[in-house]
Coordinates of C-alpha atoms in Angstrom, one line a residue:
M1 CA -45.6 -19.1 13.7
G2 CA -44.5 -16.0 15.6
I3 CA -41.2 -16.3 18.1
N4 CA -41.5 -17.8 21.3
F5 CA -39.7 -15.2 24.0
I6 CA -38.9 -17.0 26.7
D7 CA -40.1 -16.4 30.6
R8 CA -36.4 -16.6 32.2
K9 CA -38.0 -16.1 36.1
K10 CA -37.6 -19.0 37.0
R11 CA -34.3 -20.0 37.3
I12 CA -31.3 -22.8 39.5
I13 CA -29.3 -21.5 41.9
G14 CA -26.0 -22.7 40.3
F15 CA -24.9 -23.6 36.9
P16 CA -27.0 -22.4 34.1
N17 CA -29.4 -25.2 33.2
F18 CA -29.3 -26.4 29.3
A19 CA -31.4 -24.4 27.8
S20 CA -30.2 -21.5 29.1
M21 CA -26.8 -22.2 27.7
Q22 CA -28.3 -23.6 24.9
Q23 CA -30.8 -19.9 24.1
L24 CA -26.4 -18.5 24.7
F25 CA -24.8 -20.2 22.1
F26 CA -28.1 -20.5 19.5
F27 CA -26.2 -17.0 17.7
P28 CA -22.4 -17.7 17.9
I29 CA -22.8 -21.5 16.6
R30 CA -24.7 -20.7 14.0
Y31 CA -22.7 -17.7 13.2
I32 CA -19.2 -20.5 13.3
K33 CA -20.9 -22.3 11.0
A34 CA -21.8 -20.2 8.3
M35 CA -18.5 -18.6 8.1
L36 CA -16.8 -22.4 8.6
L37 CA -18.9 -22.8 5.2
F38 CA -17.9 -19.4 3.3
F39 CA -14.3 -20.0 4.3
I40 CA -14.1 -23.7 2.8
L41 CA -16.4 -22.9 0.1
F42 CA -13.0 -20.4 -0.8
Q43 CA -10.3 -23.5 -0.4
I44 CA -12.7 -24.6 -3.1
S45 CA -12.6 -21.5 -4.9
R46 CA -8.3 -21.9 -4.9
L47 CA -8.0 -25.5 -5.6
Y48 CA -10.8 -24.5 -9.2
F49 CA -8.1 -21.8 -9.4
I50 CA -4.6 -24.1 -9.7
S51 CA -6.6 -27.2 -11.1
Y52 CA -7.5 -24.4 -13.7
H53 CA -3.8 -23.5 -14.7
T54 CA -1.7 -26.6 -13.9
G55 CA 0.7 -26.1 -16.8
I56 CA 1.6 -22.5 -15.4
T57 CA 4.0 -23.2 -12.7
D58 CA 7.0 -25.9 -11.9
D59 CA 5.8 -25.6 -8.4
N60 CA 4.2 -28.4 -6.5
L61 CA 0.5 -27.4 -7.2
F62 CA -0.2 -28.9 -3.7
T63 CA 2.4 -27.0 -1.7
I64 CA 1.1 -23.9 -3.0
W65 CA -2.5 -24.2 -2.3
L66 CA -1.3 -24.4 1.8
N67 CA 0.6 -21.6 1.0
A68 CA -2.1 -20.0 -0.3
V69 CA -4.4 -21.0 2.5
W70 CA -2.3 -20.1 5.4
H71 CA -1.1 -16.8 3.7
G72 CA -4.7 -15.5 2.9
A73 CA -7.1 -17.0 5.4
R74 CA -6.9 -13.1 6.9
L75 CA -8.5 -12.3 3.9
D76 CA -11.0 -15.7 3.7
L77 CA -11.9 -14.7 7.1
S78 CA -12.7 -10.9 6.4
T79 CA -14.5 -12.0 3.3
S80 CA -16.3 -14.7 5.2
A81 CA -17.2 -11.8 7.9
Y82 CA -18.6 -9.5 4.8
C83 CA -20.7 -12.6 3.6
V84 CA -22.0 -13.5 7.0
T85 CA -23.3 -9.9 7.4
P86 CA -27.0 -10.3 5.9
L87 CA -27.1 -13.4 7.6
L88 CA -27.0 -11.3 10.8
L89 CA -29.3 -8.8 10.2
I90 CA -31.7 -11.0 9.0
Y91 CA -31.6 -12.4 12.6
F92 CA -31.7 -8.8 14.1
F93 CA -35.1 -8.1 12.1
E94 CA -36.3 -11.5 13.3
I95 CA -36.1 -10.2 16.9
L96 CA -37.3 -6.8 15.6
F97 CA -40.4 -7.9 14.2
Q98 CA -40.6 -11.3 16.1
K99 CA -41.0 -13.2 12.7
P100 CA -38.7 -16.4 11.6
M101 CA -37.3 -15.1 7.9
A102 CA -36.1 -18.3 7.2
I103 CA -36.1 -18.8 3.1
L104 CA -34.2 -14.7 3.3
H105 CA -32.0 -16.9 5.1
K106 CA -31.3 -19.4 1.7
I107 CA -31.5 -16.6 -0.5
I108 CA -29.5 -14.4 1.2
M109 CA -26.9 -17.8 1.3
A110 CA -27.4 -18.4 -2.9
L111 CA -27.0 -15.4 -4.0
A112 CA -23.3 -15.2 -2.0
M113 CA -21.7 -18.6 -3.3
A114 CA -23.8 -18.1 -6.8
I115 CA -21.3 -14.4 -6.8
I116 CA -18.4 -16.8 -5.2
V117 CA -18.5 -19.2 -8.3
L118 CA -18.9 -16.7 -11.0
I119 CA -16.1 -14.7 -10.2
S120 CA -14.2 -17.8 -9.2
I121 CA -14.4 -19.1 -12.8
T122 CA -13.9 -15.6 -14.3
D123 CA -10.7 -15.3 -12.3
A124 CA -9.7 -18.4 -13.2
E125 CA -10.0 -17.2 -16.9
L126 CA -8.5 -13.6 -16.5
F127 CA -5.4 -15.1 -15.8
A128 CA -4.9 -17.4 -18.2
K129 CA -5.6 -14.0 -20.8
W130 CA -4.0 -11.1 -18.6
G131 CA -2.1 -12.6 -16.1
S132 CA -3.9 -11.0 -13.4
K133 CA -7.4 -11.8 -12.1
F134 CA -10.3 -9.3 -11.4
S135 CA -8.9 -5.8 -11.6
S136 CA -10.5 -2.2 -13.0
Q137 CA -9.2 -3.1 -16.4
V138 CA -13.0 -5.5 -16.2
L139 CA -14.6 -2.5 -16.0
V140 CA -13.2 -1.1 -18.4
Y141 CA -14.3 -3.3 -20.7
I142 CA -18.1 -4.2 -19.2
S143 CA -18.3 -0.7 -21.3
H144 CA -17.0 -2.2 -24.0
P145 CA -18.6 -5.5 -24.2
K146 CA -17.8 -5.2 -28.3
E147 CA -14.3 -5.4 -27.4
M148 CA -15.0 -7.7 -24.4
A149 CA -16.9 -10.4 -26.3
L150 CA -13.7 -10.3 -28.9
S151 CA -11.1 -10.8 -26.0
A152 CA -13.0 -13.8 -25.4
G153 CA -13.0 -15.3 -28.5
D154 CA -10.6 -18.1 -27.7
T155 CA -11.5 -19.1 -25.3
N156 CA -11.8 -23.3 -24.3
W157 CA -14.9 -22.9 -23.3
L158 CA -15.4 -26.7 -22.9
K159 CA -12.5 -26.2 -20.6
V160 CA -14.6 -23.5 -18.7
L161 CA -18.2 -25.4 -19.1
L162 CA -15.8 -29.0 -17.2
F163 CA -14.5 -27.5 -14.5
A164 CA -17.3 -24.6 -13.3
T165 CA -19.6 -27.7 -13.3
I166 CA -17.6 -29.2 -11.1
F167 CA -17.3 -26.4 -9.1
I168 CA -20.8 -25.5 -9.0
G169 CA -21.7 -29.1 -8.1
I170 CA -19.1 -28.8 -5.3
T171 CA -21.3 -25.3 -4.4
V172 CA -24.9 -26.7 -4.2
F173 CA -23.0 -30.0 -1.9
I174 CA -22.4 -27.0 -0.1
Y175 CA -25.1 -25.0 -0.2
K176 CA -27.7 -28.1 0.5
F177 CA -25.2 -29.1 3.7
G178 CA -25.6 -24.9 5.0
K179 CA -29.6 -25.0 4.5
R180 CA -29.7 -27.6 7.7
M181 CA -28.1 -24.8 10.3
I182 CA -30.9 -22.1 9.7
P183 CA -34.2 -23.0 11.7
L184 CA -37.4 -22.8 10.6
N185 CA -38.3 -21.6 14.4
T186 CA -36.3 -19.5 16.4
L187 CA -37.0 -19.0 20.0
V188 CA -35.1 -15.8 21.0
S189 CA -34.5 -13.8 24.4
R190 CA -33.1 -10.6 25.5
L191 CA -29.6 -12.9 26.2
Q192 CA -30.0 -13.9 23.1
L193 CA -30.0 -10.1 21.3
I194 CA -27.0 -9.2 23.8
T195 CA -24.4 -12.1 22.0
L196 CA -26.1 -11.1 18.5
V197 CA -24.9 -7.7 18.9
L198 CA -21.6 -8.9 20.6
L199 CA -21.2 -11.0 17.3
M200 CA -21.8 -7.8 14.5
A201 CA -18.9 -6.2 16.9
I202 CA -16.7 -8.6 16.5
N203 CA -17.7 -9.3 12.5
F204 CA -16.6 -5.5 11.9
V205 CA -13.6 -6.4 13.6
V206 CA -12.7 -9.4 11.4
I207 CA -13.8 -7.5 8.1
R208 CA -11.7 -5.2 9.5
G209 CA -9.1 -7.2 9.9
G210 CA -8.4 -6.5 13.6
I211 CA -8.5 -3.6 15.9
G212 CA -5.0 -2.0 14.6
V213 CA -4.2 1.0 12.8
A214 CA -3.2 -0.3 9.5
T215 CA -6.7 -2.4 8.0
I216 CA -6.5 -5.7 5.9
S217 CA -5.5 -5.6 1.9
Q218 CA -4.4 -7.5 -0.5
S219 CA -1.0 -6.7 1.4
S220 CA -1.9 -9.7 3.9
A221 CA -2.3 -12.9 1.3
I222 CA 1.1 -11.6 -0.9
Y223 CA 4.1 -13.4 0.2
S224 CA 5.9 -14.4 -2.7
E225 CA 8.1 -12.6 -5.9
K226 CA 6.1 -14.8 -8.0
S227 CA 2.7 -13.8 -9.5
F228 CA 1.1 -17.0 -10.2
N229 CA 1.1 -17.7 -5.5
N230 CA 0.2 -14.4 -4.9
A231 CA -2.8 -14.9 -7.0
V232 CA -3.9 -18.0 -5.5
A233 CA -3.5 -16.4 -2.1
I234 CA -5.8 -13.6 -2.6
N235 CA -9.0 -14.3 -2.2
S236 CA -10.9 -13.5 -5.9
L237 CA -14.1 -12.4 -3.9
W238 CA -12.3 -9.4 -1.7
N239 CA -10.1 -8.9 -4.5
A240 CA -13.3 -8.3 -7.3
L241 CA -15.3 -5.9 -4.7
Y242 CA -12.1 -3.9 -4.2
F243 CA -11.5 -3.1 -7.8
I244 CA -15.4 -2.6 -8.1
M245 CA -15.3 0.0 -5.2
A246 CA -11.6 1.7 -7.1
N247 CA -12.8 2.2 -10.4
T248 CA -10.3 3.4 -11.8
D249 CA -11.9 4.2 -15.2
E250 CA -15.2 6.1 -13.3
I251 CA -12.1 8.3 -11.5
Y252 CA -10.0 9.3 -14.8
G253 CA -12.8 8.3 -17.4
T254 CA -10.6 10.7 -19.9
Q255 CA -11.0 14.0 -17.8
L256 CA -7.1 14.3 -18.0
N257 CA -6.2 13.3 -21.7
Y258 CA -6.5 16.9 -22.6
L259 CA -3.5 16.6 -25.7
S260 CA -3.8 14.8 -28.8
E261 CA -1.7 11.8 -28.9
N262 CA 0.7 13.1 -30.9
E263 CA 1.4 16.4 -29.1
L264 CA 1.1 14.5 -26.1
S265 CA 4.3 12.2 -27.5
T266 CA 6.5 15.1 -28.7
R267 CA 5.8 17.1 -25.0
F268 CA 6.2 14.3 -22.8
A269 CA 9.1 12.7 -25.5
A270 CA 11.5 16.2 -25.0
Q271 CA 11.2 16.7 -21.5
L272 CA 13.4 14.0 -20.7
H273 CA 17.2 13.9 -22.0
P274 CA 18.6 10.4 -22.7
E275 CA 22.5 11.1 -21.8
H276 CA 23.5 8.9 -18.8
D277 CA 25.0 10.9 -16.1
T278 CA 28.8 10.5 -16.0
T279 CA 29.5 12.5 -12.8
N280 CA 31.6 9.9 -10.2
L281 CA 30.7 11.0 -6.8
L282 CA 32.0 7.8 -4.9
T283 CA 35.0 5.6 -4.1
T284 CA 33.3 2.4 -5.3
T285 CA 31.2 0.6 -7.4
R286 CA 29.9 -1.3 -5.0
P287 CA 29.3 0.5 -2.1
N288 CA 27.0 -0.5 0.4
I289 CA 23.5 1.9 0.4
V290 CA 21.3 3.1 3.2
V291 CA 18.3 5.2 2.0
I292 CA 16.6 6.4 5.0
M293 CA 13.6 7.8 4.4
L294 CA 12.6 10.2 7.3
E295 CA 8.5 10.6 7.2
S296 CA 7.1 13.9 6.8
F297 CA 10.2 15.7 6.6
T298 CA 9.9 19.5 5.6
A299 CA 12.8 21.1 4.1
N300 CA 10.5 23.8 6.0
A301 CA 11.6 22.5 9.1
S302 CA 15.5 23.2 8.5
Q303 CA 17.2 26.1 8.6
Y304 CA 20.1 25.4 6.2
F305 CA 17.3 23.6 3.8
S306 CA 14.7 26.9 3.9
G307 CA 15.3 29.2 7.1
N308 CA 12.3 29.0 8.3
N309 CA 12.6 26.9 11.2
N310 CA 15.3 25.3 13.1
C311 CA 13.9 21.7 14.3
T312 CA 17.1 20.1 12.4
P313 CA 19.9 21.4 13.7
Y314 CA 21.4 18.1 13.7
L315 CA 20.1 17.2 9.8
D316 CA 21.7 20.8 8.9
S317 CA 25.6 19.3 9.6
I318 CA 25.3 15.9 8.3
A319 CA 24.3 18.4 5.1
K320 CA 26.6 20.9 5.3
G321 CA 29.0 17.6 5.5
G322 CA 27.8 15.9 2.6
V323 CA 26.1 16.6 -0.7
S324 CA 22.8 18.9 -0.1
F325 CA 20.3 19.3 -2.7
M326 CA 19.1 22.0 -2.0
K327 CA 15.6 22.1 -3.8
C328 CA 14.8 18.7 -3.8
Y329 CA 10.2 17.5 -4.1
S330 CA 8.5 14.7 -3.4
S331 CA 6.2 13.1 -6.2
G332 CA 3.4 12.4 -3.8
D333 CA 2.1 13.9 -0.1
R334 CA 2.2 10.0 1.1
T335 CA 3.7 7.1 2.4
E336 CA 3.8 4.6 0.0
K337 CA 3.7 6.8 -3.0
G338 CA 7.2 8.1 -1.4
L339 CA 8.5 4.3 -1.2
V340 CA 7.1 3.4 -4.7
T341 CA 8.9 6.9 -5.9
V342 CA 12.5 6.2 -4.1
I343 CA 12.6 2.6 -5.2
S344 CA 10.6 2.1 -8.5
G345 CA 11.6 5.7 -9.2
Y346 CA 7.8 6.0 -10.4
P347 CA 5.6 8.8 -9.9
A348 CA 2.9 9.3 -7.7
Q349 CA -0.8 9.5 -9.1
P350 CA -3.3 11.8 -8.9
L351 CA -6.6 10.2 -7.5
S352 CA -4.6 6.8 -6.9
S353 CA -2.0 5.2 -5.5
I354 CA -0.7 2.4 -7.6
I355 CA 0.6 0.6 -4.8
V356 CA -2.3 -0.5 -4.2
F357 CA -2.9 -2.4 -7.0
P358 CA -1.2 -5.8 -7.0
D359 CA -1.1 -6.4 -11.0
K360 CA 0.1 -3.0 -11.5
M361 CA 2.3 -2.6 -8.7
A362 CA 3.9 -5.6 -9.9
K363 CA 5.1 -4.5 -13.4
L364 CA 7.3 -1.4 -11.2
P365 CA 11.0 -1.8 -12.0
G366 CA 12.8 -1.5 -8.5
I367 CA 16.4 0.0 -7.9
S368 CA 16.2 -3.6 -5.2
K369 CA 15.6 -6.0 -7.7
V370 CA 18.8 -4.3 -10.1
L371 CA 21.5 -4.5 -6.8
K372 CA 19.7 -8.0 -6.2
G373 CA 20.9 -9.3 -9.2
N374 CA 24.3 -7.0 -8.5
G375 CA 24.8 -9.5 -5.6
Y376 CA 23.5 -7.2 -2.7
H377 CA 21.5 -8.5 0.4
N378 CA 18.2 -6.1 0.3
Y379 CA 16.6 -5.1 3.7
Y380 CA 13.8 -3.3 4.6
F381 CA 13.2 -1.7 8.1
Y382 CA 10.1 -0.1 9.5
G383 CA 9.0 0.5 12.9
G384 CA 5.3 -0.5 12.4
D385 CA 3.2 -2.5 10.8
A386 CA 5.1 -3.3 6.9
E387 CA 1.2 -4.2 5.8
F388 CA 0.0 -1.2 6.2
A389 CA -0.8 0.8 3.1
A390 CA -0.3 -2.7 0.8
M391 CA 3.5 -2.0 1.5
K392 CA 4.5 -5.9 2.2
S393 CA 3.1 -7.0 -1.1
Y394 CA 5.3 -4.1 -3.1
L395 CA 8.4 -5.6 -0.8
V396 CA 7.8 -9.0 -1.7
V397 CA 7.7 -8.4 -5.4
Q398 CA 10.4 -5.7 -5.6
Q399 CA 12.7 -8.9 -3.6
F400 CA 13.6 -7.6 -1.1
D401 CA 15.3 -10.3 1.2
E402 CA 14.0 -9.3 4.5
I403 CA 11.3 -7.4 5.6
I404 CA 11.8 -6.3 9.0
D405 CA 8.9 -4.6 11.0
K406 CA 7.4 -4.5 14.2
S407 CA 7.3 -7.9 14.5
F408 CA 10.2 -8.4 14.8
L409 CA 10.8 -6.3 17.8
D410 CA 10.5 -6.4 21.3
P411 CA 7.1 -6.0 22.5
K412 CA 8.6 -3.7 25.2
V413 CA 9.6 -0.5 22.4
L414 CA 6.4 -1.0 20.7
T415 CA 5.1 2.4 22.7
S416 CA 4.1 5.0 19.9
K417 CA 0.4 3.9 18.0
W418 CA 1.8 3.2 15.0
G419 CA 4.8 0.8 16.6
A420 CA 8.0 1.5 17.4
H421 CA 10.2 4.7 18.4
D422 CA 13.1 5.5 15.8
E423 CA 15.6 5.0 18.5
H424 CA 14.1 1.5 18.6
L425 CA 14.0 1.3 15.2
F426 CA 17.7 2.3 14.4
N427 CA 18.8 0.2 17.1
K428 CA 17.1 -2.7 15.1
V429 CA 19.1 -1.1 11.9
Q430 CA 22.3 -1.0 13.5
E431 CA 21.6 -4.4 15.2
T432 CA 21.3 -6.0 11.7
L433 CA 23.8 -4.0 9.8
D434 CA 26.3 -5.1 11.9
K435 CA 25.8 -8.8 11.1
A436 CA 25.1 -8.0 7.2
P437 CA 26.6 -9.7 4.0
Q438 CA 28.5 -7.2 1.6
P439 CA 27.4 -5.7 -0.2
F440 CA 23.9 -4.8 1.0
F441 CA 20.8 -2.2 -0.2
S442 CA 18.9 -1.0 3.0
T443 CA 15.8 0.6 3.2
V444 CA 14.8 2.5 6.0
M445 CA 11.5 4.2 7.2
T446 CA 11.4 6.1 10.2
L447 CA 7.9 6.6 11.4
S448 CA 8.1 8.8 14.5
S449 CA 7.3 12.2 13.1
H450 CA 4.0 10.8 11.9
E451 CA 1.3 11.8 13.2
P452 CA -0.3 11.9 16.7
F453 CA 3.4 12.8 17.2
D454 CA 3.3 11.0 20.4
V455 CA 7.4 10.8 20.8
P456 CA 8.7 10.4 24.3
Y457 CA 10.4 14.3 24.1
K458 CA 10.2 17.7 23.9
G459 CA 12.6 20.0 22.6
H460 CA 13.2 23.5 22.8
Q461 CA 10.0 24.2 20.1
A462 CA 8.2 26.7 21.1
A463 CA 3.9 25.9 22.6
G464 CA 1.5 25.9 19.6
E465 CA -0.3 24.6 17.0
W466 CA 2.3 23.2 15.2
F467 CA 4.9 22.6 18.4
P468 CA 3.6 18.6 18.4
F469 CA 4.8 18.3 15.0
M470 CA 8.0 20.1 14.8
N471 CA 8.6 18.6 18.2
S472 CA 8.6 15.1 16.6
I473 CA 10.7 16.4 14.0
E474 CA 13.6 17.3 16.7
Y475 CA 13.2 14.2 18.3
A476 CA 13.4 12.1 14.8
D477 CA 16.4 14.1 14.1
L478 CA 18.3 13.4 16.9
Q479 CA 18.0 10.1 16.3
L480 CA 19.0 10.1 13.2
F481 CA 22.4 12.0 14.7
R482 CA 22.7 9.0 16.9
F483 CA 22.7 6.5 14.1
L484 CA 24.4 8.2 12.5
E485 CA 27.7 8.9 15.1
A486 CA 27.1 4.5 15.6
A487 CA 27.5 3.8 12.6
K488 CA 31.2 5.4 12.3
Q489 CA 32.5 3.3 14.2
Q490 CA 31.8 0.1 12.2
A491 CA 33.8 -1.2 10.0
W492 CA 30.8 -1.1 7.1
Y493 CA 31.0 2.9 7.0
N494 CA 33.2 3.8 5.0
N495 CA 32.0 1.7 1.6
T496 CA 28.4 2.9 2.9
L497 CA 26.7 5.6 0.6
F498 CA 24.0 6.7 3.3
I499 CA 20.9 8.9 0.8
L500 CA 18.6 10.6 3.2
V501 CA 15.5 11.5 2.2
A502 CA 11.8 12.6 3.2
D503 CA 9.0 10.4 2.1
H504 CA 6.6 13.7 1.8
G505 CA 6.5 17.1 3.1
H506 CA 4.4 18.2 5.5
D507 CA 2.9 21.8 6.3
I508 CA 4.1 23.2 9.1
G509 CA 2.3 26.7 9.6
L510 CA 4.0 28.8 7.0
K511 CA 1.8 31.3 6.4
D512 CA 0.2 32.9 2.4
V513 CA 1.3 29.9 1.0
H514 CA -0.7 27.3 -0.9
F515 CA -2.3 23.9 0.6
F516 CA -0.7 22.5 -2.4
G517 CA 2.2 24.3 -3.4
P518 CA 5.7 23.6 -3.5
E519 CA 6.3 24.5 0.3
K520 CA 4.6 21.2 1.0
Y521 CA 6.4 19.0 -1.3
H522 CA 9.5 20.8 -0.4
I523 CA 12.4 17.8 1.6
P524 CA 15.7 17.6 1.7
L525 CA 17.8 14.8 0.0
I526 CA 21.3 14.2 1.2
L527 CA 24.3 11.9 0.0
T528 CA 26.7 11.3 3.3
G529 CA 29.0 8.4 4.4
G530 CA 32.0 6.8 3.7
A531 CA 31.9 5.7 0.6
L532 CA 31.4 9.6 -0.8
K533 CA 34.6 11.0 -2.2
K534 CA 36.2 13.5 0.3
E535 CA 36.1 16.6 -2.5
W536 CA 32.4 16.3 -3.2
C537 CA 31.8 16.9 0.9
G538 CA 30.2 20.3 1.6
K539 CA 28.4 21.2 -1.5
R540 CA 25.4 22.5 -2.3
I541 CA 23.2 21.5 -5.3
E542 CA 21.2 24.2 -6.4
H543 CA 19.6 22.9 -9.1
V544 CA 15.7 21.6 -9.3
V545 CA 15.5 17.8 -8.5
S546 CA 13.2 15.4 -7.8
Q547 CA 13.1 12.5 -5.7
T548 CA 11.7 10.1 -8.5
G549 CA 15.8 10.5 -10.0
I550 CA 17.2 8.8 -7.0
P551 CA 16.8 4.9 -8.0
A552 CA 18.9 6.2 -11.6
F553 CA 21.4 8.2 -9.8
I554 CA 22.2 4.5 -7.5
C555 CA 22.4 3.1 -11.5
S556 CA 24.5 5.8 -12.6
Q557 CA 27.2 5.2 -9.4
L558 CA 27.2 1.9 -9.9
N559 CA 27.4 2.0 -13.5
L560 CA 24.5 -0.1 -13.9
P561 CA 21.8 0.6 -16.8
D562 CA 19.1 3.0 -15.7
Q563 CA 17.1 3.2 -19.3
Q564 CA 14.5 1.2 -16.6
F565 CA 13.4 4.8 -14.8
A566 CA 12.7 7.0 -17.5
W567 CA 10.1 9.0 -15.5
Q568 CA 12.4 11.7 -14.2
T569 CA 15.5 13.7 -15.4
G570 CA 18.8 13.3 -13.6
L571 CA 19.9 14.8 -10.3
M572 CA 23.1 16.0 -11.2
Q573 CA 21.6 17.3 -14.8
A574 CA 21.2 21.5 -14.0
D575 CA 18.1 21.9 -16.5
G576 CA 15.7 19.2 -15.3
F577 CA 12.4 19.7 -13.3
A578 CA 10.3 18.2 -11.1
Q579 CA 6.5 17.4 -10.8
Y580 CA 4.1 16.5 -7.9
E581 CA 1.1 15.1 -8.1
Y582 CA -1.6 15.8 -5.5
N583 CA -5.9 14.8 -4.9
N584 CA -6.8 16.2 -8.3
G585 CA -4.0 17.9 -9.9
F586 CA -0.1 18.9 -10.2
G587 CA 2.4 21.2 -9.7
R588 CA 5.6 21.7 -11.9
L589 CA 9.1 23.1 -11.3
N590 CA 12.2 24.1 -12.4
N591 CA 14.5 26.8 -12.2
Q592 CA 12.7 29.4 -13.7
M593 CA 9.3 28.9 -13.5
N594 CA 7.0 27.2 -11.5
C595 CA 2.6 26.2 -11.3
L596 CA 0.1 24.8 -9.7
F597 CA -3.0 23.2 -11.7
D598 CA -5.9 22.0 -10.7
N599 CA -7.7 18.6 -13.2
S600 CA -11.7 19.9 -11.4
S601 CA -11.1 23.1 -12.4
Q602 CA -8.9 22.2 -15.4
K603 CA -7.2 25.7 -14.6
C604 CA -3.7 27.0 -13.1
Y605 CA -4.0 27.9 -9.4
Y606 CA -1.2 29.8 -9.9
Y607 CA 1.7 30.3 -12.0
K608 CA 5.2 32.0 -11.4
G609 CA 8.6 32.8 -12.8
T610 CA 9.8 34.0 -16.6
G611 CA 9.0 31.7 -19.6
D612 CA 6.4 30.8 -21.8
S613 CA 3.8 30.0 -19.1
S614 CA 1.1 28.5 -21.4
A615 CA 4.0 26.0 -22.5
F616 CA 4.9 25.6 -19.3
V617 CA 2.3 24.3 -18.4
N618 CA 1.2 22.3 -21.2
D619 CA 4.1 20.0 -20.5
G620 CA 2.6 19.4 -17.2
K621 CA -0.7 18.8 -18.4
A622 CA 1.4 15.9 -20.7
F623 CA 3.5 14.1 -18.1
Q624 CA 0.3 13.9 -16.3
Q625 CA -1.7 12.4 -19.2
Q626 CA 0.9 10.2 -19.8
L627 CA 1.7 8.8 -16.3
V628 CA -2.3 7.7 -15.9
K629 CA -2.4 6.0 -19.1
D630 CA 1.1 3.8 -17.8
F631 CA -0.5 3.7 -15.1
L632 CA -4.6 2.4 -16.5
S633 CA -2.4 0.4 -18.9
K634 CA -0.2 -2.2 -16.7

């Protein structure tokens, strides 16, 4: 039967009649029902997962489920919206072609539910085997059926069959209930077409997880330091689709395997020296530690660190009074990569970022974990959304006691596109640390010098292409100075070490430099504060270092073991090196040489310095190859 278009010329003055109201809510009611059906199915999937692993935790299973429902709701809604999208498209084509497609509705719903069941059943067994849900490692095994079969060889198939039968039975019941909402004959009108288009727009927002800058990710569901609890909360279908689209094996393949295993092992081991740094810079072994990660603070904005610009007069004055590392380089070019580097001492990777892979990043060490185990209270401060780029999940796993982002700030101060400008962030830091139990470890991430550079300030920089960025750096520099001056008036200052470091560098208009050249990755690194010995104030460290060495340095100053931070030479090691990774290649520097290597062409962009260029480049290849190997193995 064709579609009947309803004559809307006859209307009753006043309230709409019952028929018109039915037509108005025709699609919204069916949309809500479909969303609800999938949402309920995801909760059943969680119960299946928990039931499958009843002996894995001592926590109350019902409490775990409730927490998972609450913390995983955003991912569940987003995934439900993905599942409903084909149904909305079918409604649209029904209107377009004036023909009901009830059978297609049923097929789409059945297919979506079948995929959910399959992934849910797989996830439960994968977690039993690997301690993780569907990940890129599964995709690796799919192309190796023999190894996959061997991996599944000891599966308790009776258990799988029993649990799967129950789950499938419940799913079939839900499907039969869902079929009732599919009309055999669809009555439509222009009004209904408008509501359908609006629903599609709303559905897109639900898929995205909101209208803000940060889109939804696994981070939205991660809330616990226990991997099982987080695994329950993360929506299995969303997680699987994510890893399918972010197939690291396909991304990396064997293209970065430049060296044989023997040469790789030898070259990599020779780069890192096992001796521990015994240089003592502090007045105490249990200082408060405040790491301030300065958004995009390139050294080329500083007159003191580079001589190229004068955007950071206050940072320069702080550096002159503390310990300044004149040749420090960031490990990557993104904030989340910088966070992992500074907290975990783990280098940035080409083509990917470990922080967005929950199973991998959960295995990273962290200075916050070390300090928490030694009596420290850990704080994280950020003026934006901590869930951006999966940072919050990383922070939870890294045992930060308090994660304070824009949701903790007065809405009146959220005047930046990202959240709150640095002056309001530093006010919150000051207010919190004044009351904090000591010793404390605090990581502060600024954001005012991030695009779009919309700071409430106009400095002395000349107008031009780079003015907005340079102006934002000048503003952030002033707010940092004001915070440190205020901190000096507090009782806790004399027992505090401040580590000032950029999360990564940034272009600032330098001429005749390569886009991925070392200039972009050159960043300031400064030690200051009351806990710094007087004889070290004003010292300049002139050798090459990497921000990756910060966690091991903190351990050395506190007389704590640092073996877990084994990816970098020490900050005080004069013959060390720095290596950074960009999109598909790496740059490498030491005191005599630097090179830039491209993985796509497998050639050096350039080499500068004195020494064996071939050996230097091969050391860089070995570092990158070992890093990717370690990344893929996690």
